[in-house]
Tab-separated table of C-alpha atoms and ligand atoms in Angstrom:
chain	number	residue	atom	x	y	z
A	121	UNK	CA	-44.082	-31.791	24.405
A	122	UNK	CA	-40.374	-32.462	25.104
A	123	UNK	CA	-40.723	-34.924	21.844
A	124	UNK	CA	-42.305	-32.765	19.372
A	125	UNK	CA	-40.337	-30.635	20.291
A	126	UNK	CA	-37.302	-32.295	19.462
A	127	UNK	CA	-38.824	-33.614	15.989
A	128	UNK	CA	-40.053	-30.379	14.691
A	129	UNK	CA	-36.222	-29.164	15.611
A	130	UNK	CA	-34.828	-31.892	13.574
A	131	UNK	CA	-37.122	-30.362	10.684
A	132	UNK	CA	-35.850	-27.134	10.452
A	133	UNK	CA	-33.758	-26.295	8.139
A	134	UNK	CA	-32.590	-23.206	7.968
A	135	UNK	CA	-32.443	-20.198	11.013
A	136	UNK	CA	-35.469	-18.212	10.271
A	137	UNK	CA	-37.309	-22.279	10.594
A	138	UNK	CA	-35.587	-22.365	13.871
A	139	UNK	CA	-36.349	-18.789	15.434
A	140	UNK	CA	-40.345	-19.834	14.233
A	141	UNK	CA	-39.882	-22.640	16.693
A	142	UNK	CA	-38.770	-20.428	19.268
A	143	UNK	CA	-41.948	-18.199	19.057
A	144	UNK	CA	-43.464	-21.875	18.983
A	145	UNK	CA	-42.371	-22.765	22.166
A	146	UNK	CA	-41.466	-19.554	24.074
A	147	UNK	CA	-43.152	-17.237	22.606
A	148	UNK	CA	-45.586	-14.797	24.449
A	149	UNK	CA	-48.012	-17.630	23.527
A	150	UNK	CA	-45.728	-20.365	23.122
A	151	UNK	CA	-45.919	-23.866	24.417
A	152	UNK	CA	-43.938	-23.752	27.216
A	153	UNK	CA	-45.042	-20.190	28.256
A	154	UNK	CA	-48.447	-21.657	28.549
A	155	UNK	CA	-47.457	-24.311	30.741
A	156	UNK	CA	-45.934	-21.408	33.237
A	157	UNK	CA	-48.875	-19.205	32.912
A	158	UNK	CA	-50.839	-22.602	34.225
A	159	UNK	CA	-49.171	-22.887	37.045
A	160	UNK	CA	-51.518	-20.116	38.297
A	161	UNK	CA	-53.911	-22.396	38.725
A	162	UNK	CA	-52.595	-25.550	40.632
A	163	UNK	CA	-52.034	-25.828	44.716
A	164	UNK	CA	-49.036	-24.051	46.359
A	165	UNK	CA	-47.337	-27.903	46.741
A	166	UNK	CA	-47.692	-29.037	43.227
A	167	UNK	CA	-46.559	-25.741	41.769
A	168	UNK	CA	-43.387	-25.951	43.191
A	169	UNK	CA	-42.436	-29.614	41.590
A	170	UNK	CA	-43.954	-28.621	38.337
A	171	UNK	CA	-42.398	-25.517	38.214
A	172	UNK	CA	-38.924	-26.956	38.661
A	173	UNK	CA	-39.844	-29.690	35.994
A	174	UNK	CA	-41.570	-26.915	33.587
A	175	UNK	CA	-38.460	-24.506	34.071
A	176	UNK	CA	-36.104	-27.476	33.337
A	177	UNK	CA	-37.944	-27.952	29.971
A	178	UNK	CA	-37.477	-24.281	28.894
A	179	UNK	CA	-34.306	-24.460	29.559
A	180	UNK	CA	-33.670	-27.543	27.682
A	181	UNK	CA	-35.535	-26.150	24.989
A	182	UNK	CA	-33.541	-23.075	25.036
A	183	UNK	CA	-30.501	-24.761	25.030
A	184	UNK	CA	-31.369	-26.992	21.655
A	185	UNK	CA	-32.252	-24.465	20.146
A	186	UNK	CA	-29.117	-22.382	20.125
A	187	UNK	CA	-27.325	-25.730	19.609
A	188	UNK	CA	-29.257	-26.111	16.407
A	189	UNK	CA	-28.687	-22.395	15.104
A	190	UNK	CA	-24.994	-23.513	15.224
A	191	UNK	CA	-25.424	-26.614	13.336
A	192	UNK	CA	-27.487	-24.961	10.602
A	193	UNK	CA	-24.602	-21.765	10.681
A	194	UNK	CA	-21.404	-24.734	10.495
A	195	UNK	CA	-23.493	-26.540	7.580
A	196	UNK	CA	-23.958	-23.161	5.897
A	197	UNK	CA	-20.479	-21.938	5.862
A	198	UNK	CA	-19.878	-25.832	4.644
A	199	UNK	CA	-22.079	-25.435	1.497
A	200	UNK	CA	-20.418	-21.693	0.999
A	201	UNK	CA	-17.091	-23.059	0.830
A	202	UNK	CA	-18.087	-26.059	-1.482
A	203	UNK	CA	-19.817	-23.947	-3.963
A	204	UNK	CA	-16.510	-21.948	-3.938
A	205	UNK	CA	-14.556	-24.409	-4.621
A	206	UNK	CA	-16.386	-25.012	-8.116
A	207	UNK	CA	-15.190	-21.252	-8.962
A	208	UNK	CA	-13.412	-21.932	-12.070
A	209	UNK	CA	-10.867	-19.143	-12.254
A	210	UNK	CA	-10.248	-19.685	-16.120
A	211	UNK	CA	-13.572	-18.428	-16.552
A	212	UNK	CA	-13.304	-15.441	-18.157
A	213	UNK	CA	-14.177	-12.292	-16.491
A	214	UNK	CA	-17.612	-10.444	-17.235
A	215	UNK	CA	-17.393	-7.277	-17.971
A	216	UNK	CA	-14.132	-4.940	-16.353
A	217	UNK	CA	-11.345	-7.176	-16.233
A	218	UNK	CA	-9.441	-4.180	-13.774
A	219	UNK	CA	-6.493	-2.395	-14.255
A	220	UNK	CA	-2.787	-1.212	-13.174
A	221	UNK	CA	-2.282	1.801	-11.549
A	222	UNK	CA	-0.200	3.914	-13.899
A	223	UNK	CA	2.126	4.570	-10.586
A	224	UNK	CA	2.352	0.563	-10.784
A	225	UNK	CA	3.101	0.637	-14.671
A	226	UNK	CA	5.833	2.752	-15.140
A	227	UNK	CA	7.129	1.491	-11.575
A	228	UNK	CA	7.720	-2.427	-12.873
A	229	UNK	CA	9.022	-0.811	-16.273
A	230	UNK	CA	11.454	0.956	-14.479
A	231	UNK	CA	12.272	-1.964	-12.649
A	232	UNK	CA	12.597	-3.850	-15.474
A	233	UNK	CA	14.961	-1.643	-17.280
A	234	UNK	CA	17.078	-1.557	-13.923
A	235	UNK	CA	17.157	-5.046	-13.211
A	236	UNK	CA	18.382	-5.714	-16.729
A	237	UNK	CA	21.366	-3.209	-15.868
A	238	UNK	CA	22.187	-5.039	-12.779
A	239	UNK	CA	20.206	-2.973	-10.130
A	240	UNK	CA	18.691	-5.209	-7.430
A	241	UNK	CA	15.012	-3.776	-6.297
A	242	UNK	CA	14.628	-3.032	-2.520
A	243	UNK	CA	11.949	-2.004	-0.192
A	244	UNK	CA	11.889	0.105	1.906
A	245	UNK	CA	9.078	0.951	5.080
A	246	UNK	CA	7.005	4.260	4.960
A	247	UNK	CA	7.761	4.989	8.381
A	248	UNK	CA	11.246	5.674	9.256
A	249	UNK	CA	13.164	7.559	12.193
A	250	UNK	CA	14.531	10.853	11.982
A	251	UNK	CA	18.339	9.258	11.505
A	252	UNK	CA	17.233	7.070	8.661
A	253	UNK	CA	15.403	10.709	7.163
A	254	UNK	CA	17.724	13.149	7.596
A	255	UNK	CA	20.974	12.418	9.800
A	256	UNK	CA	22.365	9.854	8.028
A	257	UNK	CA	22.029	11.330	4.673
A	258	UNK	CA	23.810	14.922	5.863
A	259	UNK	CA	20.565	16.300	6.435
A	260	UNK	CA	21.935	18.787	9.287
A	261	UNK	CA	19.102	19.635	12.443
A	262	UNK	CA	18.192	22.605	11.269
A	263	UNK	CA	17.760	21.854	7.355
A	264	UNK	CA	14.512	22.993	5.970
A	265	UNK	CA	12.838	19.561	5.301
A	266	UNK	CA	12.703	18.850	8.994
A	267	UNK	CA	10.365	21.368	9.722
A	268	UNK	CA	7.640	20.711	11.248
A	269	UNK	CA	5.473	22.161	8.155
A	270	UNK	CA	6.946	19.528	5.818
A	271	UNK	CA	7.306	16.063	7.882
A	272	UNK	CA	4.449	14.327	9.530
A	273	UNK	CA	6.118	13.272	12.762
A	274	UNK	CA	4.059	10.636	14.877
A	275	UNK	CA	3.572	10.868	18.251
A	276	UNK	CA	6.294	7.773	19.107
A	277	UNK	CA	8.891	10.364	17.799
A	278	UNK	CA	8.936	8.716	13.957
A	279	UNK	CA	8.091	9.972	10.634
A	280	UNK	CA	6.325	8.998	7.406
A	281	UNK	CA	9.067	9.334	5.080
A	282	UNK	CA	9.483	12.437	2.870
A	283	UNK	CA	12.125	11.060	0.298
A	284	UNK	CA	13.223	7.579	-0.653
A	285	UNK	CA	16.412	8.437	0.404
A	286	UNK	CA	15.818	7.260	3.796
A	287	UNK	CA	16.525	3.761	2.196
A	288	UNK	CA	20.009	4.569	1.619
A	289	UNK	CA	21.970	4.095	4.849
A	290	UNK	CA	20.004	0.773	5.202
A	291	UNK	CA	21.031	-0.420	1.561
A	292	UNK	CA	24.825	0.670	1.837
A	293	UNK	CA	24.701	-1.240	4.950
A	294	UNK	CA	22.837	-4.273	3.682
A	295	UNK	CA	25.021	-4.752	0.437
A	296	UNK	CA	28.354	-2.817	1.487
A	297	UNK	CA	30.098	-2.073	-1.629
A	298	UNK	CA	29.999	-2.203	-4.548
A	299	UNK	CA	26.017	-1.949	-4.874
A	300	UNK	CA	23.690	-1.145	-7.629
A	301	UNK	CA	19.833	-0.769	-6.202
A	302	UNK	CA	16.849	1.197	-7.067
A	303	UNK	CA	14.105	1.361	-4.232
A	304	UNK	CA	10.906	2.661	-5.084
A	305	UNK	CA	8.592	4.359	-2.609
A	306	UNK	CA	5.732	6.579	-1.170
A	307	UNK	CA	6.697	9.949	0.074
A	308	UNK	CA	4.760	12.387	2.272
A	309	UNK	CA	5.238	15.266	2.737
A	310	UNK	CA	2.721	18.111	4.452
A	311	UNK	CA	2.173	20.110	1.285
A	312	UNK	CA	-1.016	22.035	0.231
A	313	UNK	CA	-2.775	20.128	-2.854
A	314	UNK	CA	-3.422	22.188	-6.094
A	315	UNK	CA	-3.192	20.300	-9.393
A	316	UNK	CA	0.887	19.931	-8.986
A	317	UNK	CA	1.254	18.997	-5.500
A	318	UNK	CA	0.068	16.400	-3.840
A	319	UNK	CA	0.780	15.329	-0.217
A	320	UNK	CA	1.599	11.726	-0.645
A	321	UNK	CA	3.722	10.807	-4.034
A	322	UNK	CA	5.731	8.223	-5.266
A	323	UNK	CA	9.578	8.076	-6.031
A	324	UNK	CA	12.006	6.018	-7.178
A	325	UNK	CA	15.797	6.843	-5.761
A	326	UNK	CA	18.328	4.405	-7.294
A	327	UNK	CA	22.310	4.493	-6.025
A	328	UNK	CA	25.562	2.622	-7.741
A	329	UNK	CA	28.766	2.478	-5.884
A	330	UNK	CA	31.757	1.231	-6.547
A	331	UNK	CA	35.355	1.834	-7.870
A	332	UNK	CA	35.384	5.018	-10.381
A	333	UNK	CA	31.895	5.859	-10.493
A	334	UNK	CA	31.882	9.087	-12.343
A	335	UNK	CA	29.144	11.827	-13.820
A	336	UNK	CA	29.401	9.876	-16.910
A	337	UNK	CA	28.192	6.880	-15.327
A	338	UNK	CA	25.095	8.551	-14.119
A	339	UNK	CA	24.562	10.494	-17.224
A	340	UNK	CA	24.571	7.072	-19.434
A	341	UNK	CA	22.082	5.157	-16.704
A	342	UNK	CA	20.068	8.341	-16.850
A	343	UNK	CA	19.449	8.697	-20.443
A	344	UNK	CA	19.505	4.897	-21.225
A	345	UNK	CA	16.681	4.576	-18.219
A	346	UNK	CA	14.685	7.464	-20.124
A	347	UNK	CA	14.749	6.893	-23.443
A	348	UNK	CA	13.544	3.036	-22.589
A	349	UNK	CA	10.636	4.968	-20.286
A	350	UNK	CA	9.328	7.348	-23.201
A	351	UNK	CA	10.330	4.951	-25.896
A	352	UNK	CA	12.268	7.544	-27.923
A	353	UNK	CA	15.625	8.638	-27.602
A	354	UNK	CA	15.627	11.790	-24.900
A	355	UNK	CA	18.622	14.164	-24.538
A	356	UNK	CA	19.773	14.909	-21.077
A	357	UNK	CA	21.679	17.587	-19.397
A	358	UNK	CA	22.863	18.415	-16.246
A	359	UNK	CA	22.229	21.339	-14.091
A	360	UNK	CA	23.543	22.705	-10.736
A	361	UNK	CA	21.696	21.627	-7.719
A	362	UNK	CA	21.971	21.450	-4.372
A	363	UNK	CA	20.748	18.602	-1.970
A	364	UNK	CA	23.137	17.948	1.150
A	365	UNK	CA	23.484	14.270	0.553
A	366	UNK	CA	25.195	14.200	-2.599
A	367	UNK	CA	28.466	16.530	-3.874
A	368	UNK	CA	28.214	17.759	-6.972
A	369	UNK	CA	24.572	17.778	-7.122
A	370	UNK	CA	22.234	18.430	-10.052
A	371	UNK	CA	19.244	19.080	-11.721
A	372	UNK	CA	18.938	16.155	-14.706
A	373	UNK	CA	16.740	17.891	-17.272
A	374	UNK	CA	15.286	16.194	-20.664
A	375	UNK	CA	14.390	17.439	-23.848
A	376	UNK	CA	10.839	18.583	-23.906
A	377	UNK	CA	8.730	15.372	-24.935
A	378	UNK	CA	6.077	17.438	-26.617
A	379	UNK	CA	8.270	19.663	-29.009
A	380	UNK	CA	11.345	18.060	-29.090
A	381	UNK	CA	13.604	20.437	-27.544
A	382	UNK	CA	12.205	23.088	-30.403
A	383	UNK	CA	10.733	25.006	-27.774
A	384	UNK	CA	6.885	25.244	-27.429
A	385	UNK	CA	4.472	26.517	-24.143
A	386	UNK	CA	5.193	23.341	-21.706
A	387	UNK	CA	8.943	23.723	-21.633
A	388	UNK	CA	8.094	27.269	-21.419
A	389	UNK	CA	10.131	27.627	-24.812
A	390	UNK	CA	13.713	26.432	-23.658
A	391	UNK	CA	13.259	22.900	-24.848
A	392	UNK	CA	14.194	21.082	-21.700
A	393	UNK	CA	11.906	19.890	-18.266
A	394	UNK	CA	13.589	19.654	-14.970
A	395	UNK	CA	12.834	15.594	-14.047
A	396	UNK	CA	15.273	14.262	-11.561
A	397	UNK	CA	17.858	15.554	-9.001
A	398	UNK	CA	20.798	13.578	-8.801
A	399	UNK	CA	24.352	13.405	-7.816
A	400	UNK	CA	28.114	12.192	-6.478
A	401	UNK	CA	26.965	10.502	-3.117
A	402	UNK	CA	28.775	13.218	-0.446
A	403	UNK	CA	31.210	10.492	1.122
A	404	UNK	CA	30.006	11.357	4.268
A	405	UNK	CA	26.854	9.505	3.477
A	406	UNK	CA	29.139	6.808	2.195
A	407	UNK	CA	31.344	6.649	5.537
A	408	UNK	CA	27.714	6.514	7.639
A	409	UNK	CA	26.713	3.330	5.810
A	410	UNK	CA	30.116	1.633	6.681
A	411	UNK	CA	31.317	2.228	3.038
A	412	UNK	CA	34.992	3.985	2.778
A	413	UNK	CA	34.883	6.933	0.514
A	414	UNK	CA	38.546	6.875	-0.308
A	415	UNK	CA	38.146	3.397	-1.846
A	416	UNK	CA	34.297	4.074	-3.329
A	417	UNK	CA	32.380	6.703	-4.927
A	418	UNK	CA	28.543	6.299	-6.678
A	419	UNK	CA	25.736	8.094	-8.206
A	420	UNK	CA	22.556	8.865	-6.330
A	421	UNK	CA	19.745	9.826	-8.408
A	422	UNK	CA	16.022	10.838	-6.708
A	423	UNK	CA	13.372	10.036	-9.600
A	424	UNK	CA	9.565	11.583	-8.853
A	425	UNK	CA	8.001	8.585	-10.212
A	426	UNK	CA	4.406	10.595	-9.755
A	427	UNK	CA	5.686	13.531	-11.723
A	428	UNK	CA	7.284	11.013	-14.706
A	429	UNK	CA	3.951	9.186	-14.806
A	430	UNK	CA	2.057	12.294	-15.530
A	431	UNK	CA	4.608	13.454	-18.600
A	432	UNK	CA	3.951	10.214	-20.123
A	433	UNK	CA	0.666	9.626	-19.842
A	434	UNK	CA	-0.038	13.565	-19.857
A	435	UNK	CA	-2.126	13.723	-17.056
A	436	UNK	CA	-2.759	17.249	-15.863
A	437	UNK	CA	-3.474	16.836	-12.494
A	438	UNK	CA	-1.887	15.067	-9.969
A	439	UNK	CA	-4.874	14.567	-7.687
A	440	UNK	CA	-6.425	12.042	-10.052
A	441	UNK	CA	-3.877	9.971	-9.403
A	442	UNK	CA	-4.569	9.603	-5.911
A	443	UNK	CA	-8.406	9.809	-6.570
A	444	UNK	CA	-9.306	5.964	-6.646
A	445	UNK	CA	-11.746	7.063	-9.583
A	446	UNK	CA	-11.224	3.712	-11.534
A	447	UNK	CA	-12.719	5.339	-14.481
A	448	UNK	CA	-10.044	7.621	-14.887
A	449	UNK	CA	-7.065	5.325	-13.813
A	450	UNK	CA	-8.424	2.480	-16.097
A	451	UNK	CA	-7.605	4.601	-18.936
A	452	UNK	CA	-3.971	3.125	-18.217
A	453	UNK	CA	-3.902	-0.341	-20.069
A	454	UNK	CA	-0.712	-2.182	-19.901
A	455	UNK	CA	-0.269	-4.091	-23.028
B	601	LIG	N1	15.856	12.993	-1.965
B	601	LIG	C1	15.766	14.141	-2.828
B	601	LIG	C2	14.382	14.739	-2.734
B	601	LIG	O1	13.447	14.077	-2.483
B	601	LIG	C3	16.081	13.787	-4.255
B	601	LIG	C4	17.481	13.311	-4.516
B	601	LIG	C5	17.801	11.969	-4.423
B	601	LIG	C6	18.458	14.194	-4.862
B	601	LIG	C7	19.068	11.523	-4.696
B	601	LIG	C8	19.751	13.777	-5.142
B	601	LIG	C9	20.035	12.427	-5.053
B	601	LIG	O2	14.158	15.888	-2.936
């Protein structure tokens, strides 16, 4: 039995061959089950011997046949891995070759037009601690954008970042000055969604220090950055605003992209969109990241990198972005 056993293993092939076997042989009706339901019949001394030889066998039997499962599973993943191997990747690809994210698009055009200016690209991590957030960029404690409606705090006492500013303490200290670096990033912020907001968004924060930065400085990167971004040549203008990390701040504005600063019903007829706050780095956030404000000054600029993607592509609303609906996002070719 032991023998046929062993030849009709050799046989099979594949697992469902193998499990057949096992029915075969210890089964309800199997071989070796058969041989135990004999014992029944045979004296009290002779059962004992041949149930110690008949229990060996199952087990034997048992034990090649798990051993041959794992041959047949090793030669399996062998012949997967060969036949990937003759995956030609210059075929080319049936039907929907994929696409970029627009987030992604205007993100590495951006990048480009920075790098080409000097700027050095950074990372940053999505989950910073509160000094990274807020303290070392003059956030005070009881500033709005700590509150516990806008930040997601996690229960080790760190939060998902809510601006890409957070990167700046780490940068100054990283480079010292002087220092030109943009450093995109994801945001989140605990916002309700409608068709403008969006709890998770990108940005794209960029700083440049060093000796007799001015306004005009960030005015010229500004509109040189924009007019590359829209591929036209955008007008800019500066607006009081107020952020506690930079002194003066502003509001950067464009002309309207649709009428041309004429005035029509998206620039609600004033011919200019609010796109980017921006500022003179306050020099106590200069001083934090070990960088002496007497000596330096630089421009800080926060881009919403979700927000410029939807003026240029005109997309209405900002949850389709997020969406994952490839259908919609593959609508976004990059040439
Ligand atoms: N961090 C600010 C925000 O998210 C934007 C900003 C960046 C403003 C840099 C000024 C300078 O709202």
């Amino acid at each position: 039995l032991r023998q046929s056993f062993e030849q009709e293993l050799q046989r099979a092939g594949s697992s469902d061959a193998v499990e057949k076997l096992r029915v075969a042989y210890l089964g309800k009706k199997g071989s070796v089950t058969e041989l135990l339901k004999g014992l029944k019949e045979v004296g009290a001394e002779q059962k004992k011997e041949l149930g110690q030889h008949i229990n060996a066998l199952k087990r034997g039997v048992e034990e090649r046949l798990s051993e041959r499962i794992e041959e047949i599973r090793v030669a399996e993943e062998q012949r997967e891995i060969e036949a990937a191997e003759q995956y030609d990747v210059t075929l080319p690809v049936a039907g929907d070759p994929g696409s970029y994210h627009p987030i992604t698009i205007v993100q590495r055009q951006l990048e480009e037009v920075f790098t080409s200016m000097g700027f050095i690209v950074e990372d940053f991590k999505e989950i910073v601690t509160d000094y990274e957030c807020f303290e070392a960029v003059n956030i005070p404690k009881d500033h709005p954008a700590r509150d516990m409606q806008d930040t997601y705090y996690l229960e080790n006492g760190q939060l998902l970042k809510t601006h890409t500013s957070a990167a700046q303490n780490f940068i100054l200290r990283k480079y010292g000055a002087p220092v030109r670096a943009i450093f995109p990033g994801r945001c989140f912020r605990n916002e309700a969604t409608d068709a403008s907001h969006e709890n998770t968004f990108f940005q794209m924060e960029g700083i440049m220090v060093d000796k007799n930065i001015s306004i005009s400085n960030l005015i010229y990167f500004m509109k040189t950055m924009l007019s590359e971004v829209f591929e036209r040549d955008v007008k800019v203008r500066l607006r009081p605003g107020f952020f506690p990390f930079v002194e003066p701040g502003f509001e950067l504005d464009i002309s309207c992209l649709i009428c041309g600063g004429e005035g029509c019903s998206t620039c609600h007829h004033s011919g200019w969109v609010e796109l980017c706050p921006c500022g003179m780095i306050h020099p106590n956030v200069l001083k934090l990241g070990g960088v002496d404000p007497e000596e330096y000054t630089g421009f800080a600029f926060g881009l919403g990198l979700t927000r410029l993607v939807m003026m240029k592509y005109g997309v209405k609303d900002i949850r389709d972005l997020n969406s994952g609906n490839l259908k919609a996002l593959s609508q976004f070719r990059h040439e």
